[in-house]
Coordinates of C-alpha atoms in Angstrom, one line a residue:
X1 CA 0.0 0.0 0.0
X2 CA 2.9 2.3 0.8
X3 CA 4.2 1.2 -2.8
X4 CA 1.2 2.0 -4.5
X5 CA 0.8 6.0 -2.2
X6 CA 4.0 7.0 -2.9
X7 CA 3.5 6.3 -6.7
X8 CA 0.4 8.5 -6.8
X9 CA 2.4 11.4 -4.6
X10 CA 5.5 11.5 -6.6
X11 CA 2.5 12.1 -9.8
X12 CA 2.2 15.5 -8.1
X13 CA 6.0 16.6 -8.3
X14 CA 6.0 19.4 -9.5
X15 CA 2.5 20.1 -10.3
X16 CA 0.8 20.3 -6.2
X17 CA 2.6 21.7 -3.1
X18 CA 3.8 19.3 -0.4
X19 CA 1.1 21.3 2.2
X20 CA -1.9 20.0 -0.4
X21 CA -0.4 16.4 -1.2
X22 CA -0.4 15.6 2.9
X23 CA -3.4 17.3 3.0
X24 CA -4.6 14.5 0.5
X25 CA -2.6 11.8 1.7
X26 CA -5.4 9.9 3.6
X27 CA -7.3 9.6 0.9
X28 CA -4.1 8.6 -1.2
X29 CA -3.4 6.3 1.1
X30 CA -7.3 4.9 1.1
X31 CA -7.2 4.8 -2.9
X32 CA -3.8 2.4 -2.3
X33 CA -5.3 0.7 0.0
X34 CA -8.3 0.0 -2.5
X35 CA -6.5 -1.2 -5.2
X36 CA -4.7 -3.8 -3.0
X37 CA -8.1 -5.0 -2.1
X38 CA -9.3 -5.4 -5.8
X39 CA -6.6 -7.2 -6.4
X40 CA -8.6 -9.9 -4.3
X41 CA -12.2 -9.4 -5.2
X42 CA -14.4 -12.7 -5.6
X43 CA -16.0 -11.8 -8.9
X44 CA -14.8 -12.9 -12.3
X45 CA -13.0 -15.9 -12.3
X46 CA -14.9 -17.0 -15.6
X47 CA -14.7 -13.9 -17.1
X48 CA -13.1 -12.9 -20.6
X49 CA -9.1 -12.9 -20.7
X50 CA -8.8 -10.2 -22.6
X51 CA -5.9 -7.4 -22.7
X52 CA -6.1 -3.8 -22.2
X53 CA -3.6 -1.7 -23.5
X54 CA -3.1 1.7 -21.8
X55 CA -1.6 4.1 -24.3
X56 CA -1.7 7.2 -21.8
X57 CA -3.2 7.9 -18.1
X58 CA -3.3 11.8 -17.2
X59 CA -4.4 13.3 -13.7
X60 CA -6.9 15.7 -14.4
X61 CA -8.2 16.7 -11.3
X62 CA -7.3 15.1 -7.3
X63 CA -9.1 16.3 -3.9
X64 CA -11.1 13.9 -2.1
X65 CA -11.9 12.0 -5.4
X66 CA -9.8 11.8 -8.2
X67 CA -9.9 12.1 -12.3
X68 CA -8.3 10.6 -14.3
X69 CA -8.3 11.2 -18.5
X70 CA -6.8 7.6 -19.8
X71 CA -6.4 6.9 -23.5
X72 CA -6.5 2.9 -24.1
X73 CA -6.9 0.0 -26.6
X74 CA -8.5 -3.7 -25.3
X75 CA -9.2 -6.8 -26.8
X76 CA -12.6 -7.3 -28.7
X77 CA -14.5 -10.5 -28.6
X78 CA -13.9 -10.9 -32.2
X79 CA -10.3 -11.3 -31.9
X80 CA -9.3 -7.9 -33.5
X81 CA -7.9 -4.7 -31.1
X82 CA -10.2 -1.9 -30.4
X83 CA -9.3 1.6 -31.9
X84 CA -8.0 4.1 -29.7
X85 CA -10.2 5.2 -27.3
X86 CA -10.5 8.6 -24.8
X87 CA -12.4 7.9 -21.7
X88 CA -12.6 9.2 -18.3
X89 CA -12.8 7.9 -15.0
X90 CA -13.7 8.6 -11.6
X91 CA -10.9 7.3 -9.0
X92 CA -12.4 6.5 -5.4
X93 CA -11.7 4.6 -2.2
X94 CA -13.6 1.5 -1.4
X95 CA -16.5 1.7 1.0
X96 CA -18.8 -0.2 3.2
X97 CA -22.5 -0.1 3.7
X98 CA -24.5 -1.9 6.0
X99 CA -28.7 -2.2 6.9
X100 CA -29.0 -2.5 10.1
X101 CA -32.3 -4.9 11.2
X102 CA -33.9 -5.8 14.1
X103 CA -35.5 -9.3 13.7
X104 CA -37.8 -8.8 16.8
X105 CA -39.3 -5.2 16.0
X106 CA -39.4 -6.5 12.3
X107 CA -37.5 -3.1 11.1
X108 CA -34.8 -1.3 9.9
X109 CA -33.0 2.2 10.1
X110 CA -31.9 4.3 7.6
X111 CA -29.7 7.5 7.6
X112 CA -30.7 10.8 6.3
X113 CA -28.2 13.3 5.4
X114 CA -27.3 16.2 2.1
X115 CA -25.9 15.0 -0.9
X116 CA -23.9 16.3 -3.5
X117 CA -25.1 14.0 -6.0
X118 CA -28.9 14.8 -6.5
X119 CA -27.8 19.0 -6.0
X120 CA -25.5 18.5 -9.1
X121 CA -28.4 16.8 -11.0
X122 CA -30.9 19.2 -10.0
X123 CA -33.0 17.0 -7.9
X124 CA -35.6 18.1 -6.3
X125 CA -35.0 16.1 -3.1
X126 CA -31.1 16.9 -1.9
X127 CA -31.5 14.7 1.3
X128 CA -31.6 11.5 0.8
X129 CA -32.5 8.3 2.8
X130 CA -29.4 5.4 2.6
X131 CA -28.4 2.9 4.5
X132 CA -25.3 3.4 7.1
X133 CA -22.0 4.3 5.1
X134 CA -18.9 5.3 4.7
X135 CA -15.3 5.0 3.2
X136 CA -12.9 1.5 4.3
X137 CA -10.0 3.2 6.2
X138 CA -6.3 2.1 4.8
X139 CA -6.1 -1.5 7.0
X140 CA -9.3 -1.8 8.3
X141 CA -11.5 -4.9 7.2
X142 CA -14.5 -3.5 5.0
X143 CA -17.0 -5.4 7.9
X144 CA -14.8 -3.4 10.7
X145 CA -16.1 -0.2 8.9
X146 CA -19.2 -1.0 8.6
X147 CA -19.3 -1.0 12.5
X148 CA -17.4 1.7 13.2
X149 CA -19.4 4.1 10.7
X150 CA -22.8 2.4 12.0
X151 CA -21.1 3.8 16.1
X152 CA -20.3 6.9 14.4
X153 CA -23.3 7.8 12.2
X154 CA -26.0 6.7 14.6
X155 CA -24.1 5.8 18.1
X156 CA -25.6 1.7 16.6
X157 CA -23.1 -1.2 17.4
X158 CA -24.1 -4.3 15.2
X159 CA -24.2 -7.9 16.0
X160 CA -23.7 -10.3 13.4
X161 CA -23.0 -8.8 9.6
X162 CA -24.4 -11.0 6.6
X163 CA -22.8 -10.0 3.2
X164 CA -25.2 -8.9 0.4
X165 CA -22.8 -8.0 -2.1
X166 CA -19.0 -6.9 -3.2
X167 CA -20.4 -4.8 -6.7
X168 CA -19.2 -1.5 -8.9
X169 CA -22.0 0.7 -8.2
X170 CA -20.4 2.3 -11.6
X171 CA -18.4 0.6 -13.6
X172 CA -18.2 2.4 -16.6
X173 CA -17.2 5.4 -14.8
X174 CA -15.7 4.7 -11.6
X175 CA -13.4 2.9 -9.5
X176 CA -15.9 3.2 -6.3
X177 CA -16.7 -0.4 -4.8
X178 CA -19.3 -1.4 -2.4
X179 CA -19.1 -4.3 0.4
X180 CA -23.1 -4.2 1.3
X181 CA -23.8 -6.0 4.9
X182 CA -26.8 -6.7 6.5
X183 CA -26.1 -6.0 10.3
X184 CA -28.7 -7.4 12.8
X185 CA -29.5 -5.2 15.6
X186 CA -31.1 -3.8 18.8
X187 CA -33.6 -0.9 17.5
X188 CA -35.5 0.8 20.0
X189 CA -37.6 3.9 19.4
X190 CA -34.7 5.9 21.7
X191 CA -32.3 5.1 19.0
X192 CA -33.3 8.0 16.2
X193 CA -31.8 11.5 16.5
X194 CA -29.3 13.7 15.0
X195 CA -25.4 11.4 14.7
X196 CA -22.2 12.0 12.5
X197 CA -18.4 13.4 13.1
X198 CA -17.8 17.0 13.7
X199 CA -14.9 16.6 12.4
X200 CA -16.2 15.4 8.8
X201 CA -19.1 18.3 9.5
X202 CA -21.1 16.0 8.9
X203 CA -25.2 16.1 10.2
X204 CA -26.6 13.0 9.8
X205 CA -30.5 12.3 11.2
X206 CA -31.5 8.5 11.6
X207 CA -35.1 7.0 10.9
X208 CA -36.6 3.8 11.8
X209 CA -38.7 2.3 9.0
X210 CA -41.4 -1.0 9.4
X211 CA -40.2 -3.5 6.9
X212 CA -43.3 -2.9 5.5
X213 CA -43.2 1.2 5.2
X214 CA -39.3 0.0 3.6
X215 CA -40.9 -1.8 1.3
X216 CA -43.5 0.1 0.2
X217 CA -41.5 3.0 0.0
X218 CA -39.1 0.8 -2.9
X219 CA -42.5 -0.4 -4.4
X220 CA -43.2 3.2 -5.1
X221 CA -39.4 4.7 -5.8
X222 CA -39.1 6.8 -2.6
X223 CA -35.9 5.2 -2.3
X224 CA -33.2 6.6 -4.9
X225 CA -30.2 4.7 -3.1
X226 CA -29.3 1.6 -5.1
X227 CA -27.4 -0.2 -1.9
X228 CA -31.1 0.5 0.2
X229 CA -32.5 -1.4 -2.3
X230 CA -30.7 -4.2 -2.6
X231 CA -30.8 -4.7 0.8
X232 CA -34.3 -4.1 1.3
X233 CA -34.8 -6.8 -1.7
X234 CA -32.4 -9.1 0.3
X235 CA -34.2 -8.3 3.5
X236 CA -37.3 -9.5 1.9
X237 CA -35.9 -13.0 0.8
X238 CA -34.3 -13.5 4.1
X239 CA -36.6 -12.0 6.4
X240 CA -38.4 -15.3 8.0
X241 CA -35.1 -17.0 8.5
X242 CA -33.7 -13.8 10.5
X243 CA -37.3 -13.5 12.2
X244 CA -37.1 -17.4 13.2
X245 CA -33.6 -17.0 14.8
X246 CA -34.3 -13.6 17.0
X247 CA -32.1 -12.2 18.9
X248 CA -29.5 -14.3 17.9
X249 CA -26.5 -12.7 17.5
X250 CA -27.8 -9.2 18.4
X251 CA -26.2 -7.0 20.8
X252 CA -28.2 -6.9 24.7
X253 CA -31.2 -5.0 24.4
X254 CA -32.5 -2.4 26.8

């Protein structure tokens, strides 16, 4: 990982100060840290061997997420080589998301907070309602964030995690990758209010949700969050076998 961080510092000779590259160098370190972790994803084992050919890979742009102009050829299923081609892409860190779900109230919380993604696209709702989430730290476990940003987000500690998925929310555009969980947990009514880090500014409001208001609200696309909705989908398949075991594996309740 230290390999891979000082290659993307030593880009910026020249071009950024040393005060704005350590200012960056979390998140340089958390984009390193990512790509060791893709090197050891489950997916595609079958998939086509095919060879990409990176003629040139420019920094365009580098803050908390970076850009990244790349000019490439790769193999087409036909055989031949693909013409030059100009693309883009978005460079992130990995992150992990997790529903927490009480089997025993039968429901779930969710996280409201302001996002830069609908106010770009002019959306008229620029809160938005997700599950718990936030960015794997360089050495931490994608299930050990999940806890720690479900303690930080809404003061929640989880019992037992189940995986839901290890997905490109964007592949054709972005490095981002998701590790979705669903964490079984204690929700009491006393659990909502206002969480989130200072620190990050960030002002984060939590919600308990029925399963069947979650539900309904996907049914009716209230939900514009494409992890909440897997989850709640996966919720939905497993939700008699989590309501059959109870408490298991749940933190003490009140």
């Amino acid at each position: 990982m230290s390999v891979i961080a000082a290659q993307e510092v030593m880009g910026y000779f020249g071009q950024r100060t040393r005060d704005d590259v350590a200012a960056m160098f979390p998140v340089i370190r958390a984009r390193a840290d990512a790509q060791l972790r893709a090197a050891r994803s489950l997916h595609g084992q079958d998939g086509f061997p095919g060879h990409v050919e990176v003629l040139s890979r420019i920094r365009s742009y580098s803050n908390f997420y970076a850009l990244d102009d790349i000019t490439l050829r790769h193999s087409r299923f036909d055989g031949t080589l693909s013409d030059s081609l100009d693309r883009a892409v978005l460079i992130d860190a990995d992150a992990a998301i997790v529903l927490p779900y009480d089997p025993l109230r039968d429901r779930v919380l969710l996280v409201e907070q302001v996002r830069l993604g609908p106010i770009a696209r002019g959306d008229r709702a620029s809160w938005q309602l997700e599950p718990v989430a936030g960015r794997i730290d360089p050495g931490e476990a994608p299930e050990q964030a999940a806890r720690r940003e479900a303690k930080e987000e809404a003061g929640l500690a989880l019992g037992r995690l189940e995986k839901i998925a290890e997905t490109y929310p964007s592949p054709a555009s972005s490095t981002g990758f998701y590790y979705v969980y669903l964490g079984l947990a204690d929700l009491p009514d006393a659990l909502t209010g206002i969480g989130g880090l200072d620190a990050e500014n960030e002002d984060i409001r939590s919600h308990l949700l029925s399963f069947d208001d979650l539900m309904a609200r996907v049914a009716r696309f209230d939900l514009a969050n494409a992890p909440v909705v897997m989850a709640a989908y996966y919720l939905a398949h497993h939700r008699d076998r989590l309501r059959s075991e109870g408490a298991t594996d749940t933190p003490d309740r009140e």
